[in-house]
């Protein structure tokens, strides 16, 4: 279900947070479309944190520390990466107003990015919104094999460490399904959302620059005691 917003300029960061708390989020038809519309899917994509799956191959990549991972150090560059065309995604829904709104949420501490680097090059990342103990994943990108997957693994470890209870992916793709994503009916999702928004969590429970190494990240996901940052 969606409804087009006829007065996009009236959407403020505060209005946006209230919308997330109600289970809706904005999108644009394309990067060139100046308007936004509200979306509330009948079936909501969710990755249960306790059921997050990492393939053995990806786990080896994470542990190898092939990439350097940081948090909240290159937010605008991550937005740029997510907005750029990629194979299988020639157009984007990230328009100028989306950029402005989420940059404003970033400035007040309700939007975060995970960055993946190869040497000095940003090769992948993701960003999303935090509210209570819910994280709403917005978009991800990669310019190197596995870079966005590594970002997601680091994100999940951070959410677990910080006491988050809900990882919202909006929709479910085959890619996300391989990590354990499921579709949740709207009524059930709203119960999960209400519970998550009412609880506190700490996105900064782990170091950010650099983020914990791959071995620590995999320990957190596996539920084993962490030994070092």
Short mmCIF file of N, CA and C in Angstrom, two decimals, residues 81-186:
data_model
loop_
_atom_site.label_atom_id
_atom_site.label_comp_id
_atom_site.label_asym_id
_atom_site.label_seq_id
_atom_site.Cartn_x
_atom_site.Cartn_y
_atom_site.Cartn_z
N UNK A 81 26.88 5.99 -3.22
CA UNK A 81 27.06 4.64 -3.73
C UNK A 81 25.74 3.91 -3.91
N UNK A 82 24.85 4.09 -2.96
CA UNK A 82 23.54 3.43 -3.04
C UNK A 82 22.69 4.00 -4.16
N UNK A 83 22.90 5.29 -4.48
CA UNK A 83 22.11 5.94 -5.52
C UNK A 83 22.63 5.65 -6.93
N UNK A 84 23.88 5.21 -7.02
CA UNK A 84 24.48 4.96 -8.34
C UNK A 84 23.92 3.69 -8.97
N UNK A 85 23.79 3.65 -10.29
CA UNK A 85 23.33 2.43 -10.95
C UNK A 85 24.26 1.26 -10.68
N UNK A 86 23.68 0.07 -10.54
CA UNK A 86 24.44 -1.16 -10.36
C UNK A 86 23.85 -2.23 -11.26
N UNK A 87 24.59 -3.29 -11.52
CA UNK A 87 24.04 -4.37 -12.33
C UNK A 87 22.72 -4.88 -11.75
N UNK A 88 21.69 -4.89 -12.60
CA UNK A 88 20.38 -5.31 -12.14
C UNK A 88 19.57 -4.20 -11.52
N UNK A 89 20.18 -3.03 -11.37
CA UNK A 89 19.47 -1.88 -10.79
C UNK A 89 19.97 -0.63 -11.50
N UNK A 90 19.39 -0.36 -12.65
CA UNK A 90 19.85 0.76 -13.46
C UNK A 90 19.32 2.10 -12.96
N UNK A 91 18.18 2.07 -12.26
CA UNK A 91 17.59 3.30 -11.75
C UNK A 91 17.58 3.24 -10.23
N UNK A 92 17.34 4.35 -9.60
CA UNK A 92 17.33 4.40 -8.14
C UNK A 92 16.13 5.20 -7.67
N UNK A 93 15.67 4.92 -6.45
CA UNK A 93 14.58 5.67 -5.85
C UNK A 93 15.12 6.78 -4.94
N UNK A 94 16.44 6.94 -4.87
CA UNK A 94 17.05 7.92 -3.98
C UNK A 94 17.15 9.26 -4.71
N UNK A 95 16.21 10.14 -4.45
CA UNK A 95 16.23 11.46 -5.09
C UNK A 95 16.84 12.50 -4.13
N UNK A 96 16.83 13.75 -4.56
CA UNK A 96 17.47 14.80 -3.76
C UNK A 96 16.80 14.93 -2.39
N UNK A 97 15.47 14.84 -2.33
CA UNK A 97 14.77 15.00 -1.05
C UNK A 97 15.11 13.84 -0.10
N UNK A 98 15.20 12.63 -0.64
CA UNK A 98 15.60 11.49 0.19
C UNK A 98 16.98 11.75 0.80
N UNK A 99 17.91 12.22 -0.02
CA UNK A 99 19.26 12.51 0.47
C UNK A 99 19.22 13.52 1.61
N UNK A 100 18.43 14.59 1.42
CA UNK A 100 18.36 15.65 2.42
C UNK A 100 17.75 15.14 3.73
N UNK A 101 16.68 14.38 3.62
CA UNK A 101 16.01 13.89 4.82
C UNK A 101 16.88 12.95 5.64
N UNK A 102 17.54 12.02 4.95
CA UNK A 102 18.34 11.04 5.68
C UNK A 102 19.64 11.65 6.18
N UNK A 103 20.15 12.65 5.48
CA UNK A 103 21.31 13.38 6.00
C UNK A 103 20.93 14.12 7.28
N UNK A 104 19.72 14.65 7.32
CA UNK A 104 19.26 15.33 8.53
C UNK A 104 19.09 14.33 9.67
N UNK A 105 18.57 13.13 9.37
CA UNK A 105 18.46 12.09 10.41
C UNK A 105 19.85 11.68 10.90
N UNK A 106 20.81 11.63 9.99
CA UNK A 106 22.19 11.29 10.38
C UNK A 106 22.73 12.33 11.35
N UNK A 107 22.46 13.60 11.08
CA UNK A 107 22.98 14.66 11.94
C UNK A 107 22.40 14.61 13.34
N UNK A 108 21.19 14.08 13.50
CA UNK A 108 20.59 14.02 14.84
C UNK A 108 20.71 12.62 15.45
N UNK A 109 21.50 11.75 14.81
CA UNK A 109 21.83 10.46 15.40
C UNK A 109 20.84 9.35 15.17
N UNK A 110 19.93 9.51 14.19
CA UNK A 110 18.93 8.47 13.92
C UNK A 110 19.17 7.77 12.58
N UNK A 111 20.27 8.05 11.92
CA UNK A 111 20.61 7.35 10.68
C UNK A 111 22.10 7.06 10.72
N UNK A 112 22.47 5.89 10.25
CA UNK A 112 23.86 5.44 10.36
C UNK A 112 24.30 4.75 9.07
N UNK A 113 25.60 4.74 8.87
CA UNK A 113 26.16 4.04 7.72
C UNK A 113 27.25 3.09 8.17
N UNK A 114 27.38 2.00 7.43
CA UNK A 114 28.50 1.07 7.58
C UNK A 114 29.29 1.12 6.28
N UNK A 115 30.58 1.40 6.40
CA UNK A 115 31.41 1.56 5.21
C UNK A 115 32.43 0.43 5.10
N UNK A 116 32.66 -0.02 3.89
CA UNK A 116 33.62 -1.10 3.63
C UNK A 116 34.67 -0.56 2.66
N UNK A 117 35.92 -0.66 3.08
CA UNK A 117 37.03 -0.07 2.33
C UNK A 117 38.01 -1.14 1.86
N UNK A 118 38.59 -0.91 0.72
CA UNK A 118 39.74 -1.68 0.23
C UNK A 118 40.86 -0.67 0.04
N UNK A 119 41.84 -0.73 0.92
CA UNK A 119 42.86 0.33 0.98
C UNK A 119 42.14 1.65 1.26
N UNK A 120 42.26 2.64 0.38
CA UNK A 120 41.61 3.92 0.62
C UNK A 120 40.32 4.10 -0.18
N UNK A 121 39.89 3.05 -0.86
CA UNK A 121 38.70 3.13 -1.70
C UNK A 121 37.47 2.59 -1.00
N UNK A 122 36.39 3.34 -1.06
CA UNK A 122 35.11 2.87 -0.54
C UNK A 122 34.51 1.90 -1.56
N UNK A 123 34.39 0.63 -1.18
CA UNK A 123 33.96 -0.39 -2.14
C UNK A 123 32.61 -1.00 -1.79
N UNK A 124 32.00 -0.55 -0.71
CA UNK A 124 30.68 -1.06 -0.36
C UNK A 124 30.17 -0.41 0.91
N UNK A 125 28.90 -0.63 1.18
CA UNK A 125 28.34 -0.08 2.41
C UNK A 125 26.83 -0.15 2.42
N UNK A 126 26.27 0.33 3.51
CA UNK A 126 24.82 0.38 3.67
C UNK A 126 24.48 1.51 4.62
N UNK A 127 23.20 1.88 4.63
CA UNK A 127 22.74 2.87 5.61
C UNK A 127 21.32 2.52 6.03
N UNK A 128 20.94 3.04 7.18
CA UNK A 128 19.60 2.78 7.68
C UNK A 128 19.27 3.66 8.88
N UNK A 129 18.04 3.53 9.34
CA UNK A 129 17.48 4.38 10.40
C UNK A 129 17.37 3.58 11.69
N UNK A 130 17.69 4.22 12.81
CA UNK A 130 17.49 3.60 14.11
C UNK A 130 16.39 4.33 14.86
N UNK A 131 15.57 3.55 15.56
CA UNK A 131 14.51 4.10 16.39
C UNK A 131 14.23 3.08 17.48
N UNK A 132 14.51 3.43 18.74
CA UNK A 132 14.39 2.45 19.80
C UNK A 132 15.37 1.31 19.56
N UNK A 133 14.86 0.08 19.58
CA UNK A 133 15.72 -1.07 19.29
C UNK A 133 15.44 -1.64 17.90
N UNK A 134 14.97 -0.79 17.01
CA UNK A 134 14.72 -1.18 15.62
C UNK A 134 15.73 -0.52 14.70
N UNK A 135 16.23 -1.29 13.72
CA UNK A 135 17.05 -0.75 12.66
C UNK A 135 16.33 -1.01 11.35
N UNK A 136 16.12 0.06 10.59
CA UNK A 136 15.42 -0.02 9.31
C UNK A 136 16.44 0.11 8.19
N UNK A 137 16.79 -0.99 7.56
CA UNK A 137 17.76 -0.96 6.47
C UNK A 137 17.18 -0.27 5.26
N UNK A 138 17.91 0.68 4.71
CA UNK A 138 17.42 1.45 3.57
C UNK A 138 17.99 0.98 2.24
N UNK A 139 19.31 0.91 2.15
CA UNK A 139 19.92 0.53 0.88
C UNK A 139 21.36 0.11 1.12
N UNK A 140 21.90 -0.65 0.18
CA UNK A 140 23.31 -1.05 0.24
C UNK A 140 23.88 -1.06 -1.17
N UNK A 141 25.19 -1.07 -1.25
CA UNK A 141 25.83 -1.10 -2.57
C UNK A 141 27.18 -1.81 -2.44
N UNK A 142 27.72 -2.21 -3.58
CA UNK A 142 29.06 -2.78 -3.59
C UNK A 142 29.77 -2.45 -4.90
N UNK A 143 31.06 -2.28 -4.80
CA UNK A 143 31.92 -2.10 -5.98
C UNK A 143 32.99 -3.17 -6.02
N UNK A 144 32.96 -4.06 -5.04
CA UNK A 144 33.88 -5.20 -4.98
C UNK A 144 33.10 -6.41 -4.48
N UNK A 145 33.46 -7.58 -4.94
CA UNK A 145 32.77 -8.80 -4.55
C UNK A 145 32.70 -8.94 -3.04
N UNK A 146 31.49 -9.19 -2.54
CA UNK A 146 31.22 -9.45 -1.12
C UNK A 146 31.24 -8.21 -0.24
N UNK A 147 31.52 -7.03 -0.78
CA UNK A 147 31.66 -5.85 0.07
C UNK A 147 30.37 -5.50 0.80
N UNK A 148 29.23 -5.54 0.11
CA UNK A 148 27.97 -5.22 0.79
C UNK A 148 27.58 -6.32 1.76
N UNK A 149 27.94 -7.56 1.45
CA UNK A 149 27.66 -8.67 2.37
C UNK A 149 28.45 -8.51 3.66
N UNK A 150 29.70 -8.11 3.53
CA UNK A 150 30.52 -7.87 4.71
C UNK A 150 29.92 -6.74 5.56
N UNK A 151 29.42 -5.70 4.88
CA UNK A 151 28.77 -4.60 5.60
C UNK A 151 27.57 -5.11 6.40
N UNK A 152 26.77 -5.99 5.79
CA UNK A 152 25.60 -6.52 6.47
C UNK A 152 25.99 -7.38 7.67
N UNK A 153 27.02 -8.19 7.53
CA UNK A 153 27.47 -9.02 8.64
C UNK A 153 27.94 -8.14 9.80
N UNK A 154 28.70 -7.12 9.50
CA UNK A 154 29.14 -6.19 10.54
C UNK A 154 27.96 -5.47 11.18
N UNK A 155 26.98 -5.10 10.36
CA UNK A 155 25.79 -4.46 10.91
C UNK A 155 25.08 -5.37 11.91
N UNK A 156 24.87 -6.61 11.54
CA UNK A 156 24.14 -7.53 12.42
C UNK A 156 24.89 -7.73 13.74
N UNK A 157 26.21 -7.87 13.68
CA UNK A 157 26.98 -8.00 14.92
C UNK A 157 26.79 -6.76 15.80
N UNK A 158 26.77 -5.60 15.20
CA UNK A 158 26.59 -4.35 15.94
C UNK A 158 25.20 -4.28 16.56
N UNK A 159 24.20 -4.73 15.83
CA UNK A 159 22.83 -4.71 16.37
C UNK A 159 22.70 -5.67 17.54
N UNK A 160 23.29 -6.85 17.40
CA UNK A 160 23.24 -7.83 18.49
C UNK A 160 23.94 -7.27 19.73
N UNK A 161 25.13 -6.71 19.53
CA UNK A 161 25.90 -6.17 20.66
C UNK A 161 25.19 -5.00 21.32
N UNK A 162 24.45 -4.24 20.53
CA UNK A 162 23.79 -3.05 21.06
C UNK A 162 22.40 -3.29 21.61
N UNK A 163 21.92 -4.54 21.59
CA UNK A 163 20.62 -4.84 22.15
C UNK A 163 19.43 -4.55 21.25
N UNK A 164 19.65 -4.51 19.95
CA UNK A 164 18.55 -4.31 19.01
C UNK A 164 17.71 -5.58 18.92
N UNK A 165 16.43 -5.41 18.60
CA UNK A 165 15.52 -6.55 18.52
C UNK A 165 14.87 -6.71 17.15
N UNK A 166 14.98 -5.70 16.28
CA UNK A 166 14.31 -5.76 14.98
C UNK A 166 15.23 -5.23 13.89
N UNK A 167 15.45 -6.04 12.86
CA UNK A 167 16.15 -5.61 11.66
C UNK A 167 15.17 -5.67 10.50
N UNK A 168 14.71 -4.52 10.09
CA UNK A 168 13.71 -4.36 9.04
C UNK A 168 14.42 -4.19 7.70
N UNK A 169 14.05 -5.00 6.70
CA UNK A 169 14.64 -4.86 5.37
C UNK A 169 13.64 -4.33 4.34
N UNK A 170 12.46 -3.92 4.80
CA UNK A 170 11.38 -3.42 3.96
C UNK A 170 10.77 -4.52 3.08
N UNK A 171 11.56 -5.04 2.18
CA UNK A 171 11.12 -6.12 1.30
C UNK A 171 12.10 -7.29 1.40
N UNK A 172 11.75 -8.42 0.83
CA UNK A 172 12.63 -9.59 0.82
C UNK A 172 13.03 -9.90 -0.61
N UNK A 173 14.33 -10.02 -0.83
CA UNK A 173 14.86 -10.45 -2.12
C UNK A 173 15.51 -11.81 -1.93
N UNK A 174 15.82 -12.47 -3.03
CA UNK A 174 16.52 -13.76 -2.92
C UNK A 174 17.85 -13.58 -2.20
N UNK A 175 18.51 -12.46 -2.46
CA UNK A 175 19.79 -12.17 -1.80
C UNK A 175 19.60 -12.10 -0.29
N UNK A 176 18.61 -11.36 0.18
CA UNK A 176 18.38 -11.23 1.62
C UNK A 176 17.86 -12.53 2.22
N UNK A 177 17.10 -13.28 1.43
CA UNK A 177 16.58 -14.56 1.93
C UNK A 177 17.73 -15.51 2.28
N UNK A 178 18.84 -15.40 1.57
CA UNK A 178 19.97 -16.27 1.86
C UNK A 178 20.58 -15.98 3.22
N UNK A 179 20.31 -14.80 3.76
CA UNK A 179 20.78 -14.44 5.10
C UNK A 179 19.75 -14.76 6.19
N UNK A 180 18.59 -15.26 5.78
CA UNK A 180 17.56 -15.59 6.74
C UNK A 180 16.37 -14.66 6.74
N UNK A 181 16.28 -13.73 5.79
CA UNK A 181 15.16 -12.80 5.75
C UNK A 181 13.84 -13.53 5.52
N UNK A 182 12.80 -13.06 6.17
CA UNK A 182 11.46 -13.63 6.04
C UNK A 182 10.46 -12.51 5.82
N UNK A 183 9.28 -12.87 5.33
CA UNK A 183 8.20 -11.91 5.17
C UNK A 183 7.24 -12.04 6.35
N UNK A 184 6.89 -10.90 6.92
CA UNK A 184 6.01 -10.87 8.09
C UNK A 184 4.74 -10.11 7.74
N UNK A 185 3.55 -10.69 7.99
CA UNK A 185 2.31 -9.98 7.72
C UNK A 185 2.24 -8.66 8.48
N UNK A 186 1.54 -7.69 7.91
CA UNK A 186 1.52 -6.34 8.46
C UNK A 186 1.10 -6.31 9.93
#
